[in-house]
CSV table of N, CA and C in Angstrom, one decimal:
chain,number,residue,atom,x,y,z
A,226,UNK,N,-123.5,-23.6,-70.8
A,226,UNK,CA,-124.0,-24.4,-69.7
A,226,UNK,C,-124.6,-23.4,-68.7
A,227,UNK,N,-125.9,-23.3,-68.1
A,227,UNK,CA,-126.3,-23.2,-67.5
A,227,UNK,C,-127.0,-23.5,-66.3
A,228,UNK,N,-127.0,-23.9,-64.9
A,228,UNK,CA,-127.7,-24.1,-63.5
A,228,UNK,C,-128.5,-23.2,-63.4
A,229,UNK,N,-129.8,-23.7,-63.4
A,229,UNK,CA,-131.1,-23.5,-62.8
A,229,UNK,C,-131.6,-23.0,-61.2
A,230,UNK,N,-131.4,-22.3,-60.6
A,230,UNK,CA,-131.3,-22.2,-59.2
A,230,UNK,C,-133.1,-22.7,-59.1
A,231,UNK,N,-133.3,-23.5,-58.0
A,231,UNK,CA,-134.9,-24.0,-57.5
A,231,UNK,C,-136.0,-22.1,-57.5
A,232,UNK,N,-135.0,-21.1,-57.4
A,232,UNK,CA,-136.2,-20.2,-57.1
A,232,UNK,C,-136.5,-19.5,-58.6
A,233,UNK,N,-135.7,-19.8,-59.5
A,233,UNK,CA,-136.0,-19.3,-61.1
A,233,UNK,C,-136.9,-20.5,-61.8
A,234,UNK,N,-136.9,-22.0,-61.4
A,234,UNK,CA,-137.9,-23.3,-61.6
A,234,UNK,C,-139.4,-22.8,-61.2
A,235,UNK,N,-138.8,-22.8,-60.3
A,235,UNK,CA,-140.6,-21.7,-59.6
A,235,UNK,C,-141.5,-20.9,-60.3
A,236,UNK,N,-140.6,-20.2,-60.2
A,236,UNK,CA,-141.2,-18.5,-61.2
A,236,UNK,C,-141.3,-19.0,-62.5
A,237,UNK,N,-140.6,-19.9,-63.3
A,237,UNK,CA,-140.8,-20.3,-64.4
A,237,UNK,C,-142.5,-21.4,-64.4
A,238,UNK,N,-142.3,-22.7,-63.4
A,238,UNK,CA,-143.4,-23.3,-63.2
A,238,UNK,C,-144.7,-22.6,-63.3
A,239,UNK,N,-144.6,-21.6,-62.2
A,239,UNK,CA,-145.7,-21.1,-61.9
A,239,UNK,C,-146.1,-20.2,-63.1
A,240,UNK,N,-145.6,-19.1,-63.6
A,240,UNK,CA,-145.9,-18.5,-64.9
A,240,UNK,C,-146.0,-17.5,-63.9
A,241,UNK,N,-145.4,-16.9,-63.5
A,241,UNK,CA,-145.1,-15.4,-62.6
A,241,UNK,C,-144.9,-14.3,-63.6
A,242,UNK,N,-144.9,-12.9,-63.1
A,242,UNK,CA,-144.3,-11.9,-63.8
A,242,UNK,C,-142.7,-12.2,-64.6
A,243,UNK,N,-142.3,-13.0,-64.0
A,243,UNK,CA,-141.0,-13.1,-64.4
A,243,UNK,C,-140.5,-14.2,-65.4
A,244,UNK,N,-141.6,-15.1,-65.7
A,244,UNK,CA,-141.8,-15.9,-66.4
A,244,UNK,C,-141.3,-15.4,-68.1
A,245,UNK,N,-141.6,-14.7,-68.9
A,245,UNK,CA,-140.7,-14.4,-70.3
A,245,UNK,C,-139.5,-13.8,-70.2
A,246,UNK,N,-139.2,-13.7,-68.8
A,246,UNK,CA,-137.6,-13.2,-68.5
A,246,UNK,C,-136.9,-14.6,-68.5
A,247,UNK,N,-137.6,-15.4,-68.0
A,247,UNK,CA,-137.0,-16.8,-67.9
A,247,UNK,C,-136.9,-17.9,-68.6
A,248,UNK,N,-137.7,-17.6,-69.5
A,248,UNK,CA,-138.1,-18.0,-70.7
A,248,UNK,C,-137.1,-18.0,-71.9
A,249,UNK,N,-136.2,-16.8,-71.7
A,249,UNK,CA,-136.0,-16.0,-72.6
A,249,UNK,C,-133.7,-16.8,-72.5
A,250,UNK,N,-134.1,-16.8,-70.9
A,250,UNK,CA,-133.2,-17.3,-70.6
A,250,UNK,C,-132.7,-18.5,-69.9
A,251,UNK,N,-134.0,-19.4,-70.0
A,251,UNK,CA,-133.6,-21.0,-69.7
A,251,UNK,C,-132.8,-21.5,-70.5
A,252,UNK,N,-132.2,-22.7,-70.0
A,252,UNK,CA,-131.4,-23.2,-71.4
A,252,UNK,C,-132.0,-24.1,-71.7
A,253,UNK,N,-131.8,-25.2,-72.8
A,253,UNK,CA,-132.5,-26.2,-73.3
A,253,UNK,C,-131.5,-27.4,-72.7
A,254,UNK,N,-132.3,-28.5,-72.8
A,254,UNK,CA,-132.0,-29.8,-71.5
A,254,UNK,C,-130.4,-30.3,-71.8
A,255,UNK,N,-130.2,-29.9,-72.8
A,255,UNK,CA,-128.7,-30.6,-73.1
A,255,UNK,C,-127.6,-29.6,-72.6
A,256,UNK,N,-128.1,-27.8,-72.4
A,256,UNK,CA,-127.0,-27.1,-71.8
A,256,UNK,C,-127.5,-26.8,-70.5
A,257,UNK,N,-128.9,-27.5,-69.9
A,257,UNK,CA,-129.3,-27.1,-68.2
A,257,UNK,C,-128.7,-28.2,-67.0
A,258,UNK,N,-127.9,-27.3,-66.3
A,258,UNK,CA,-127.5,-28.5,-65.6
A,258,UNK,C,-128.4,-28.4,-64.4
A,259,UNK,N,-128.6,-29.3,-63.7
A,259,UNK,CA,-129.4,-29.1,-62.0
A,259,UNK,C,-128.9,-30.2,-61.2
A,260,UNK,N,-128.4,-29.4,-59.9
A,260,UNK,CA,-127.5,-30.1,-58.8
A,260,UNK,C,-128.7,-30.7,-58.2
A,261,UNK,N,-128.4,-31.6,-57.7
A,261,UNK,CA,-129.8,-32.7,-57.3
A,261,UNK,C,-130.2,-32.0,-56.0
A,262,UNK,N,-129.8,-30.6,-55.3
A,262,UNK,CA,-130.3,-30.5,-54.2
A,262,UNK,C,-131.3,-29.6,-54.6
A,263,UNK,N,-131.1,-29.2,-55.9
A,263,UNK,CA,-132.8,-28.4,-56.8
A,263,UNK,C,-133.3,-29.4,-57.1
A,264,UNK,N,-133.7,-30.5,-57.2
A,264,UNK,CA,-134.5,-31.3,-57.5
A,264,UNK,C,-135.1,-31.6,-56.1
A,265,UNK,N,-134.1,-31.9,-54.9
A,265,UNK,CA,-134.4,-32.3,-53.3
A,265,UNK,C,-135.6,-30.7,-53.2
A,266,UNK,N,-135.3,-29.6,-53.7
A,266,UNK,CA,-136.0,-28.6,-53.4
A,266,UNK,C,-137.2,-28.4,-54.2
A,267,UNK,N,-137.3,-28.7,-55.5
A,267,UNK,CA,-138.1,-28.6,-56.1
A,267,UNK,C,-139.5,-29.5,-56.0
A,268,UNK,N,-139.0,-31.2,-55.5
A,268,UNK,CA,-140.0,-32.1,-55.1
A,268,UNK,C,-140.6,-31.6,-53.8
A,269,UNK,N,-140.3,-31.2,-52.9
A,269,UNK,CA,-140.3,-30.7,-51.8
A,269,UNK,C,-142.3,-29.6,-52.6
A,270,UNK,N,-141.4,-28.8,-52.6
A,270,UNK,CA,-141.9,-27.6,-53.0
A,270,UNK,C,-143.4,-28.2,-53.9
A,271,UNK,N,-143.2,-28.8,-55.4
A,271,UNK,CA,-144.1,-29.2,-55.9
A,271,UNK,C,-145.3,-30.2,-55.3
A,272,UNK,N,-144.9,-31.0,-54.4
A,272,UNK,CA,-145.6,-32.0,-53.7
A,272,UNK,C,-146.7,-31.2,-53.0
A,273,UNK,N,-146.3,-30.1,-51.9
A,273,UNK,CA,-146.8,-29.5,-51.3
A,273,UNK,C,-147.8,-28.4,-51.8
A,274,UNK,N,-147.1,-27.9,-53.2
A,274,UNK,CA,-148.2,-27.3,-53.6
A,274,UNK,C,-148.9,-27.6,-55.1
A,275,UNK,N,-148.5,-28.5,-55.9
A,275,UNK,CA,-149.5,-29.2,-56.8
A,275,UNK,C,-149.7,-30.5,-57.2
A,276,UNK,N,-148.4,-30.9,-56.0
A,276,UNK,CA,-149.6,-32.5,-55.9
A,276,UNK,C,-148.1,-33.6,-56.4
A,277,UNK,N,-147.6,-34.7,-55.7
A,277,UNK,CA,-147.2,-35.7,-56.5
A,277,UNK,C,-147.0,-35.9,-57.7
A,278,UNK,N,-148.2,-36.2,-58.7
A,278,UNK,CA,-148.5,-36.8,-59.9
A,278,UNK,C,-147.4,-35.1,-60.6
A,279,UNK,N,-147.7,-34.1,-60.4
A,279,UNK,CA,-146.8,-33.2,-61.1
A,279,UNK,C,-145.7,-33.1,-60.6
A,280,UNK,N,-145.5,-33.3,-59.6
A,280,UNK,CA,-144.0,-33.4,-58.8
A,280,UNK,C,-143.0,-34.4,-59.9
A,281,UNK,N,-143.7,-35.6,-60.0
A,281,UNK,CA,-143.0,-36.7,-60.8
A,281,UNK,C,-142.6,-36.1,-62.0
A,282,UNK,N,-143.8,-35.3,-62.8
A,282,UNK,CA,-143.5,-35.2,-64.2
A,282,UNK,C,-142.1,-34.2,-64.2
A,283,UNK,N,-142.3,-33.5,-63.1
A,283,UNK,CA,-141.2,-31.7,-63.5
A,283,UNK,C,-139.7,-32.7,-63.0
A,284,UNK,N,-139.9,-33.9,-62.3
A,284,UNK,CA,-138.5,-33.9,-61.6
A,284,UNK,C,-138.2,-35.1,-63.0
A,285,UNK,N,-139.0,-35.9,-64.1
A,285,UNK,CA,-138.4,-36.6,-64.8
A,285,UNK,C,-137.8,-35.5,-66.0
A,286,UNK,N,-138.5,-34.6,-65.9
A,286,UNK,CA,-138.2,-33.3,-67.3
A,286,UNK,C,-136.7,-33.0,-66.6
A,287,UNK,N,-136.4,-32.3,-65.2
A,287,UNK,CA,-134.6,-32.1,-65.0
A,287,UNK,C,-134.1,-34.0,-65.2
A,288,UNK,N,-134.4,-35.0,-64.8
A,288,UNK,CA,-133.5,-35.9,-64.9
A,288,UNK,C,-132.8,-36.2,-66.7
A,289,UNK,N,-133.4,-35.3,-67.8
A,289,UNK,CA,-133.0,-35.6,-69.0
A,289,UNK,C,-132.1,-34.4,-69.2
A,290,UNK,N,-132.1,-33.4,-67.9
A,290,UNK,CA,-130.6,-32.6,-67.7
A,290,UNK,C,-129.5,-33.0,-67.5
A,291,UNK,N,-128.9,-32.3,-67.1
A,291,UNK,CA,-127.4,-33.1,-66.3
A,291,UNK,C,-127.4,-32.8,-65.1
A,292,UNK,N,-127.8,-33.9,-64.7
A,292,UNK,CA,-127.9,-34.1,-63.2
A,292,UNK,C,-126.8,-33.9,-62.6
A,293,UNK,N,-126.1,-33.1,-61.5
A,293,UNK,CA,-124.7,-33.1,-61.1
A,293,UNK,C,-124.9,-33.9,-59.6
A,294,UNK,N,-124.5,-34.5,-59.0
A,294,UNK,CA,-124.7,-35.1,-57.7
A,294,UNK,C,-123.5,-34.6,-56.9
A,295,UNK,N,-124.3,-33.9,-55.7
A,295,UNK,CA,-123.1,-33.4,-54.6
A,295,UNK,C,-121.9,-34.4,-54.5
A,296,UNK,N,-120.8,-33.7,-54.9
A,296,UNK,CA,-120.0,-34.6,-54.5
A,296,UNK,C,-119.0,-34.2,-53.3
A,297,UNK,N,-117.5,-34.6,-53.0
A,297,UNK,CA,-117.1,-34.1,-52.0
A,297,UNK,C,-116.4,-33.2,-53.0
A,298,UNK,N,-115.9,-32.7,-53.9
A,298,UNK,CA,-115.5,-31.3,-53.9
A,298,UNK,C,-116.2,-30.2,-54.2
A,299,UNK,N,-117.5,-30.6,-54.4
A,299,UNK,CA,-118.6,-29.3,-54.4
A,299,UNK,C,-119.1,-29.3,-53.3
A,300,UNK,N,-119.1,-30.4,-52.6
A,300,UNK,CA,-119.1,-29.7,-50.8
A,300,UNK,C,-118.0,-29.4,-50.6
A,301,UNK,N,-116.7,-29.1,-50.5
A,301,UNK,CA,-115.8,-28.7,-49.5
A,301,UNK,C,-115.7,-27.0,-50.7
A,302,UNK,N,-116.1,-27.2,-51.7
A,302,UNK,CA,-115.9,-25.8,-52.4
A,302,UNK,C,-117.2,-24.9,-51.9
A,303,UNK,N,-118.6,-25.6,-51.8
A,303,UNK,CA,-119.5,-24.9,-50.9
A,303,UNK,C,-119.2,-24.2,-49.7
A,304,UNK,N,-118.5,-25.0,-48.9
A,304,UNK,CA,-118.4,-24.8,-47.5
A,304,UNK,C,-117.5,-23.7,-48.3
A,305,UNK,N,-116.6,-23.2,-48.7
A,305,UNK,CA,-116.0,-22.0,-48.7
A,305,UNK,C,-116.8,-21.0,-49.6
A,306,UNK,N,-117.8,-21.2,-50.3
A,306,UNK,CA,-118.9,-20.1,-50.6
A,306,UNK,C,-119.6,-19.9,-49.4
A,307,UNK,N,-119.6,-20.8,-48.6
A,307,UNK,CA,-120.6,-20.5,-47.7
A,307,UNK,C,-119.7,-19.5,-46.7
A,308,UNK,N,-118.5,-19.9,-46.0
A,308,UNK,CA,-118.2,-18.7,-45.2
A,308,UNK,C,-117.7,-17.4,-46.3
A,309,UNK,N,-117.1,-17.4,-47.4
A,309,UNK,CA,-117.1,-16.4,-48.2
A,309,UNK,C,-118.1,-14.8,-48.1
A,310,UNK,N,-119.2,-15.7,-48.7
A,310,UNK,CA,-120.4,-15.0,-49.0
A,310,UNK,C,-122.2,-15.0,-48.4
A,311,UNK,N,-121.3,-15.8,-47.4
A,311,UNK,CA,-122.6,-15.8,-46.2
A,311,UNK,C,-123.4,-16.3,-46.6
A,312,UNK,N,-123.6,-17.5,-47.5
A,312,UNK,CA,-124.5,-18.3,-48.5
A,312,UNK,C,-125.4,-19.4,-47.5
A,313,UNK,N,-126.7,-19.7,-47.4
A,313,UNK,CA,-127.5,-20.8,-47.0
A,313,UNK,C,-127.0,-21.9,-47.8
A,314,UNK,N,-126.6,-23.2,-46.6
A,314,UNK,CA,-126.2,-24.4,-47.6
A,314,UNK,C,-126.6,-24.5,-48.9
A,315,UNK,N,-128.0,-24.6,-49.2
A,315,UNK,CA,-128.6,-25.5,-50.2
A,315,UNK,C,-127.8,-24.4,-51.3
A,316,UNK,N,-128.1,-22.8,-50.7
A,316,UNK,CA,-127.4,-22.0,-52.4
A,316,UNK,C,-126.1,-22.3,-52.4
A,317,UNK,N,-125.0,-22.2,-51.4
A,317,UNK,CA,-123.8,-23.0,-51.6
A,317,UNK,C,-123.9,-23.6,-52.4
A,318,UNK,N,-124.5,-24.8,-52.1
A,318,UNK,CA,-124.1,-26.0,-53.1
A,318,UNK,C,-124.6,-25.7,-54.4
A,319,UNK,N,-125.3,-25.1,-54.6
A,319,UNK,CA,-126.1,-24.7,-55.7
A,319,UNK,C,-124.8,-24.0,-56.5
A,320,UNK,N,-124.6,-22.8,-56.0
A,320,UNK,CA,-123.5,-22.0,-56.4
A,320,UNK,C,-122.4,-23.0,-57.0
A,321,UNK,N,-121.5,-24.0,-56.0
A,321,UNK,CA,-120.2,-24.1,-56.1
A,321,UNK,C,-120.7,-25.3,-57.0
A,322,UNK,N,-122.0,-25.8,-57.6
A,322,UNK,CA,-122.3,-26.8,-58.8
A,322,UNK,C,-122.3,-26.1,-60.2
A,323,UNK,N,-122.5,-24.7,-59.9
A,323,UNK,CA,-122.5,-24.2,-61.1
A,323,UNK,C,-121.1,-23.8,-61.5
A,324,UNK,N,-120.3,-23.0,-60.5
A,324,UNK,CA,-119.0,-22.8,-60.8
A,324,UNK,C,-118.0,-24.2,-61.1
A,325,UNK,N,-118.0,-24.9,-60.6
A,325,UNK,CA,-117.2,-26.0,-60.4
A,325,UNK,C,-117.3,-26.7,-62.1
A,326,UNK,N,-118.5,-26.5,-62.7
A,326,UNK,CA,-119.4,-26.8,-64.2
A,326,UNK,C,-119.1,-26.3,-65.2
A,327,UNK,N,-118.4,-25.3,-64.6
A,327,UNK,CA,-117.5,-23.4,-65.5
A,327,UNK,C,-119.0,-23.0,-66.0
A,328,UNK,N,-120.2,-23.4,-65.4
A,328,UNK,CA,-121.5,-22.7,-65.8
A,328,UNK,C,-122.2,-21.6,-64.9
A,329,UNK,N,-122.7,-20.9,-65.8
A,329,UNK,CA,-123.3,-19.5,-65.1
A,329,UNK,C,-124.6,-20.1,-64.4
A,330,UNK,N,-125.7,-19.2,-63.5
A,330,UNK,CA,-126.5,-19.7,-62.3
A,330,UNK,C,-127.4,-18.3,-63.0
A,331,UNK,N,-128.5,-19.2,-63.4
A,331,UNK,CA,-129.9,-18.5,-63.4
A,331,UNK,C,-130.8,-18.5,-62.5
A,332,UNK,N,-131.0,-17.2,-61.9
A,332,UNK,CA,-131.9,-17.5,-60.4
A,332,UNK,C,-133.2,-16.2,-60.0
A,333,UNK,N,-133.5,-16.3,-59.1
A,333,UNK,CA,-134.4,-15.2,-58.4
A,333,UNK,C,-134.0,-14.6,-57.5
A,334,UNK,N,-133.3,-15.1,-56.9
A,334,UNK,CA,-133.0,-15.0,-55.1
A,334,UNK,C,-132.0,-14.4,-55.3
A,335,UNK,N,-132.4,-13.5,-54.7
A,335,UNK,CA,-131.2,-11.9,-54.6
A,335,UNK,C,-130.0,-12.3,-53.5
A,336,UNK,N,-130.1,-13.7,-53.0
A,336,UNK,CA,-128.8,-13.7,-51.9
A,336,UNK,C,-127.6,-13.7,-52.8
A,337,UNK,N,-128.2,-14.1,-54.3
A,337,UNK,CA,-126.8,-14.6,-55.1
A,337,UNK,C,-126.4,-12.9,-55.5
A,338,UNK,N,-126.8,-11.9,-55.7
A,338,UNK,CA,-126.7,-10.4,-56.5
A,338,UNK,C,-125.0,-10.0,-55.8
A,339,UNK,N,-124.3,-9.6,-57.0
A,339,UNK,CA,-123.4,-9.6,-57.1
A,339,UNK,C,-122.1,-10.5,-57.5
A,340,UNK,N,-122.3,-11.8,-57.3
A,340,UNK,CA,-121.5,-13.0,-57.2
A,340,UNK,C,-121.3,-13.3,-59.1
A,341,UNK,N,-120.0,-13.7,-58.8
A,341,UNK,CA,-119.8,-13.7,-60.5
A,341,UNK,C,-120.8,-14.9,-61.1
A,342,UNK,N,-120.8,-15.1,-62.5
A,342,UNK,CA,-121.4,-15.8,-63.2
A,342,UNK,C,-122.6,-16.1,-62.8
A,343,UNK,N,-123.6,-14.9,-62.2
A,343,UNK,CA,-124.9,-15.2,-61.7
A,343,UNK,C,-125.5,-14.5,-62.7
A,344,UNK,N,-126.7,-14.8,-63.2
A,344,UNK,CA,-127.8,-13.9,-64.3
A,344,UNK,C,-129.1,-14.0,-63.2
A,345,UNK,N,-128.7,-12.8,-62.5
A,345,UNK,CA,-130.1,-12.7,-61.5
A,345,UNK,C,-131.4,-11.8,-62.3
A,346,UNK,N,-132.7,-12.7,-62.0
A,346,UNK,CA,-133.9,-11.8,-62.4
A,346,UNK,C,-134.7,-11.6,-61.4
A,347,UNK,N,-134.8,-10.5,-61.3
A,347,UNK,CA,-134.8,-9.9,-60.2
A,347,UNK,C,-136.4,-10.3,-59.9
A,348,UNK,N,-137.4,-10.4,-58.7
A,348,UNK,CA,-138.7,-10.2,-58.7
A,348,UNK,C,-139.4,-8.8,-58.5
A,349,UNK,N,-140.3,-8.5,-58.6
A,349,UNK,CA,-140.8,-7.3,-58.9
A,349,UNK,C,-141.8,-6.7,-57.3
A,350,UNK,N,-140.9,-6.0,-57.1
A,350,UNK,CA,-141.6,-5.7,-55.9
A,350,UNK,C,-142.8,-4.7,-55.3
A,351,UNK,N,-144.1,-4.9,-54.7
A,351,UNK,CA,-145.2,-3.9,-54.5
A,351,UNK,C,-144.9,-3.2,-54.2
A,352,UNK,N,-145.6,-2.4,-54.5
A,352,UNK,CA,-145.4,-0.6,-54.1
A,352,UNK,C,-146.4,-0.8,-53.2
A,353,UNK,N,-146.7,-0.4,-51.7
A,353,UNK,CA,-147.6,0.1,-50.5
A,353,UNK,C,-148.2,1.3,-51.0
């Protein structure tokens, strides 16, 4: 089982450099879980930059996931990732949906680097 963090959806959507890294390591819809506040972030995100009509399609492709819905012990177990590890709500919850799942967190976003059961890929950064 694996969670999807909203910034590894991205890099996947879009077909970034990091795209056959993610590829390589997405899971298929029966072992991808996604906490509905990556879906809250992903519509967000999609809307704004390719429109509704694709927004709809990428957020019915996670609803044939396993949708996990915040509940109250992955909030009160966020809230202690969050003073823990100095976590932004939304990766909280993100985080304490994957652990709570006993699943690992595939992501981009280096806030997670270090934190157990994270498979961070890393983005590639310019040289000046």
């Amino acid at each position: 089982m694996r969670v999807v963090d909203t910034s590894a959806w991205i890099e996947w959507l879009v077909g970034s450099e990091l795209h056959d890294a993610l590829r390589q390591n997405f899971p298929e819809q029966a072992e991808c879980i996604v906490p509905t506040i990556v879906q809250l972030e992903l519509s967000k995100w999609l809307v704004r930059e390719v429109g509704e009509a694709q927004s709809d399609q990428v957020i019915a492709f996670t609803q044939k996931c396993i949708v996990v819905p915040l509940d109250t012990r992955i909030a009160l177990l966020a809230a202690d990732l969050h003073r823990q590890h100095k976590l932004a709500t939304a990766d909280a919850i993100i985080y304490a949906s994957a652990l709570e799942n006993d699943a690992d967190l595939l992501t981009c976003d280096a806030h997670f680097d270090g934190l157990s059961k994270v498979l961070l890929i890393r983005k590639m950064r310019l040289q000046p």
